[in-house]
CSV table of C-alpha atoms in Angstrom, one decimal:
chain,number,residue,atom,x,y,z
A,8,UNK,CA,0.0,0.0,0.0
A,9,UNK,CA,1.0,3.5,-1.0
A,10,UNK,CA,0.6,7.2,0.9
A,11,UNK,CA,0.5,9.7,-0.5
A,12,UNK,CA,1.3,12.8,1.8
A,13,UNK,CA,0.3,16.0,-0.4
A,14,UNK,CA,0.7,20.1,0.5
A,15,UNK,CA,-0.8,22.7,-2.1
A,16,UNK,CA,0.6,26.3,-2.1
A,17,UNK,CA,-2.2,29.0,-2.8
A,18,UNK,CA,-0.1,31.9,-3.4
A,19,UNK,CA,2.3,29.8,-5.5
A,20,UNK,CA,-0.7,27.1,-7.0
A,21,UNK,CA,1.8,24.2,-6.6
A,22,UNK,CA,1.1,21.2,-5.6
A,23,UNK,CA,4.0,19.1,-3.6
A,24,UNK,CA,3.6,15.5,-2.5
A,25,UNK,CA,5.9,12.1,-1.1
A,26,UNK,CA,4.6,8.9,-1.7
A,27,UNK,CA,5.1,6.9,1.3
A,28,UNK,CA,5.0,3.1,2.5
A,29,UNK,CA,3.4,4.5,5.5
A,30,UNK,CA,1.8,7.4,6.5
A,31,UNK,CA,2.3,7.4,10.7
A,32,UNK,CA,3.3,10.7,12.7
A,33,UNK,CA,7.2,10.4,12.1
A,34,UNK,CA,6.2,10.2,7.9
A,35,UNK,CA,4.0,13.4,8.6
A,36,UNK,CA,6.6,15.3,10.3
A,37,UNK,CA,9.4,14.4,7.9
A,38,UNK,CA,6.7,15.9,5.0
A,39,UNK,CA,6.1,19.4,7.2
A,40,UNK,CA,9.9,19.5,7.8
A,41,UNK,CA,10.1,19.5,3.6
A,42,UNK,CA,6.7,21.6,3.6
A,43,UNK,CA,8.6,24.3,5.9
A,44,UNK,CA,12.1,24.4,3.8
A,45,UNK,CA,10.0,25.8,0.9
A,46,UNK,CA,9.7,29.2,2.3
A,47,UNK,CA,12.2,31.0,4.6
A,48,UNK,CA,11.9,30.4,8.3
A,49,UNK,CA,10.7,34.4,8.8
A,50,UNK,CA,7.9,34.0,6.8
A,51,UNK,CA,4.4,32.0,8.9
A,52,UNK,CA,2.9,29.5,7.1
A,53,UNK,CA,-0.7,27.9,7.7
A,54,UNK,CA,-1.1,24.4,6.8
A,55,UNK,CA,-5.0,22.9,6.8
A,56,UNK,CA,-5.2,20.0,8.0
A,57,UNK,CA,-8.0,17.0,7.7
A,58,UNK,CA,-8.5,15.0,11.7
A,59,UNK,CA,-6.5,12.3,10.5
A,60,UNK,CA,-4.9,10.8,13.5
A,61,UNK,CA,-1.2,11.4,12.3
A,62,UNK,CA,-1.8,15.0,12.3
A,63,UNK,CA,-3.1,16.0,15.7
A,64,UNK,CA,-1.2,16.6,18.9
A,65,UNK,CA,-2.8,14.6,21.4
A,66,UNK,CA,-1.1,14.6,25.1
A,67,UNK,CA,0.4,11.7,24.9
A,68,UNK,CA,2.6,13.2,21.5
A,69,UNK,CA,2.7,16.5,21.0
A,70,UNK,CA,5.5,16.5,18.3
A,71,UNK,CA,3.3,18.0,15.7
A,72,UNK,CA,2.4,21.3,17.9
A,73,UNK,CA,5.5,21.2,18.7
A,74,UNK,CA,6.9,21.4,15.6
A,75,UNK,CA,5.0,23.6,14.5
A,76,UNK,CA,5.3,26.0,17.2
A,77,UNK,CA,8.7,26.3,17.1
A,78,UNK,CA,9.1,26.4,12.8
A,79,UNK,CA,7.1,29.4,12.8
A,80,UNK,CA,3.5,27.1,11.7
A,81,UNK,CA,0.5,27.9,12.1
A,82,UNK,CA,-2.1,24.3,12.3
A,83,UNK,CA,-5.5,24.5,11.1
A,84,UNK,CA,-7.7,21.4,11.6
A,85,UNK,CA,-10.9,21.5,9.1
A,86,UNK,CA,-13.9,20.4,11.3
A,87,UNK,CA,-14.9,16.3,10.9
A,88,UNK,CA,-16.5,15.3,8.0
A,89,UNK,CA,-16.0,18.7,6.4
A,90,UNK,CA,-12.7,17.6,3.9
A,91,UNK,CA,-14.0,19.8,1.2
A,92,UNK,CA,-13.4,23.2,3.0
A,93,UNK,CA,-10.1,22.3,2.2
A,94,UNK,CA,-8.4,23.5,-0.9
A,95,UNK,CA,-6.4,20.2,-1.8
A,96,UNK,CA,-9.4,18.4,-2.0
A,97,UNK,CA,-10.4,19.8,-5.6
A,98,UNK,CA,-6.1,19.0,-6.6
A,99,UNK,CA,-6.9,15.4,-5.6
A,100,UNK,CA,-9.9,15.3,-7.6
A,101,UNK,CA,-7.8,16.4,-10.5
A,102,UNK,CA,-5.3,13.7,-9.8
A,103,UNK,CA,-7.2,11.5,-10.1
A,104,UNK,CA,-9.2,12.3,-13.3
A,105,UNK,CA,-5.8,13.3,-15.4
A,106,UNK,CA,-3.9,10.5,-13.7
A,107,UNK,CA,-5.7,7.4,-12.1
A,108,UNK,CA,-8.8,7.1,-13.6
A,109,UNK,CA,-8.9,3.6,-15.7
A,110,UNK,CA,-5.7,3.0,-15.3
A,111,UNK,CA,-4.4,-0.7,-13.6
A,112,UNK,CA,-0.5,-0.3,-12.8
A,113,UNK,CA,2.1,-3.2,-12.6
A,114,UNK,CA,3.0,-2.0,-9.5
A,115,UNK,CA,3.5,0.5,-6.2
A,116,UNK,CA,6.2,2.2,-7.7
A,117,UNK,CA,4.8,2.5,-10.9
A,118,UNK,CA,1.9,4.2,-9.4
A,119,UNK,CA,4.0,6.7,-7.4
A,120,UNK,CA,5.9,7.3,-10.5
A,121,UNK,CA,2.9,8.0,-12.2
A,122,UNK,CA,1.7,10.3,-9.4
A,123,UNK,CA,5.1,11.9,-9.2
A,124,UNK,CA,4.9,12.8,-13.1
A,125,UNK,CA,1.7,14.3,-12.5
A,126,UNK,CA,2.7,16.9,-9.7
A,127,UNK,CA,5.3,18.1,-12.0
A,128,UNK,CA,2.7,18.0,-15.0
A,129,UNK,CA,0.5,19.8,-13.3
A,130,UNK,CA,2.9,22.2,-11.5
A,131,UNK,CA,4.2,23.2,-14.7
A,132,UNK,CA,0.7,23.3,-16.5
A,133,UNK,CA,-1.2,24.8,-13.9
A,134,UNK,CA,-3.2,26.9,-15.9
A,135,UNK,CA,-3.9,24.4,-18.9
A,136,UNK,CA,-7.8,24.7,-19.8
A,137,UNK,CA,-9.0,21.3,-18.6
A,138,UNK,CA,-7.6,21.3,-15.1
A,139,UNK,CA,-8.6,24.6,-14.0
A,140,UNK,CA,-12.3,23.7,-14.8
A,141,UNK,CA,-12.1,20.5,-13.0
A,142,UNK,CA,-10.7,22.3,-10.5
A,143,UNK,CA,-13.1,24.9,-10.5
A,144,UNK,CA,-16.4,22.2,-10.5
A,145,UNK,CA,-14.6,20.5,-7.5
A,146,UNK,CA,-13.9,23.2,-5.8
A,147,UNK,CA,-17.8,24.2,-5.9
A,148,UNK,CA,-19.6,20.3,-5.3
């Protein structure tokens, strides 16, 4: 089984993700470690976040607060069973459409490979016609 741990900039409109093996608290924090060295340390960034238990800081791990607290993060939990307030949502609806749709792969890797080809697609044609209006209907459902 394949993870895949995903960040989407609004003011740049990239999308960033890791395909992972697992997708446990230490996987999360290595990804906001990469998420934070995209933008210098003075600059605060928010990150949305779904309730997913890797993401929270409960009292028994507080690593994530942590972490954030001291990298100059700002944690923002979207309420339960309200994923769609969050703007990734719509990027993995594209994904999937331009990417995974009817497709059967040979393998994990080639499906990350896959997935990994498409961030950079879609990085680089983030304006193309087709994915901004999936985007858009995705964004509004």
């Amino acid at each position: 089984m394949r993870h895949l741990l995903a960040a989407y900039d609004l003011s740049t409109d990239k999308l960033y993700g890791h395909v992972k093996t697992k997708k446990g608290r230490s996987e999360f924090l290595a990804f906001l470690r990469y998420v934070r060295s995209l933008h210098p340390p003075q600059v605060r960034i928010a990150i949305v976040l779904d309730n997913f238990s890797p993401h929270l800081s409960t009292k028994k791990d507080t690593r994530v607060g942590d972490r954030a607290r001291a990298n100059n993060v700002e944690l923002a939990y979207s309420p339960h069973y309200a994923s769609w307030l969050n703007r990734i949502e719509a990027q993995f609806t594209a994904l999937r459409y331009f990417c995974l749709d009817g497709t059967d792969h040979q393998s994990h890797e080639a499906l990350a490979f896959l997935i990994r080809r498409y961030i950079a697609w879609r990085n680089r044609n983030a304006q193309n016609k087709a994915l901004r209006e999936l985007v858009k209907r995705a964004n509004v459902a």
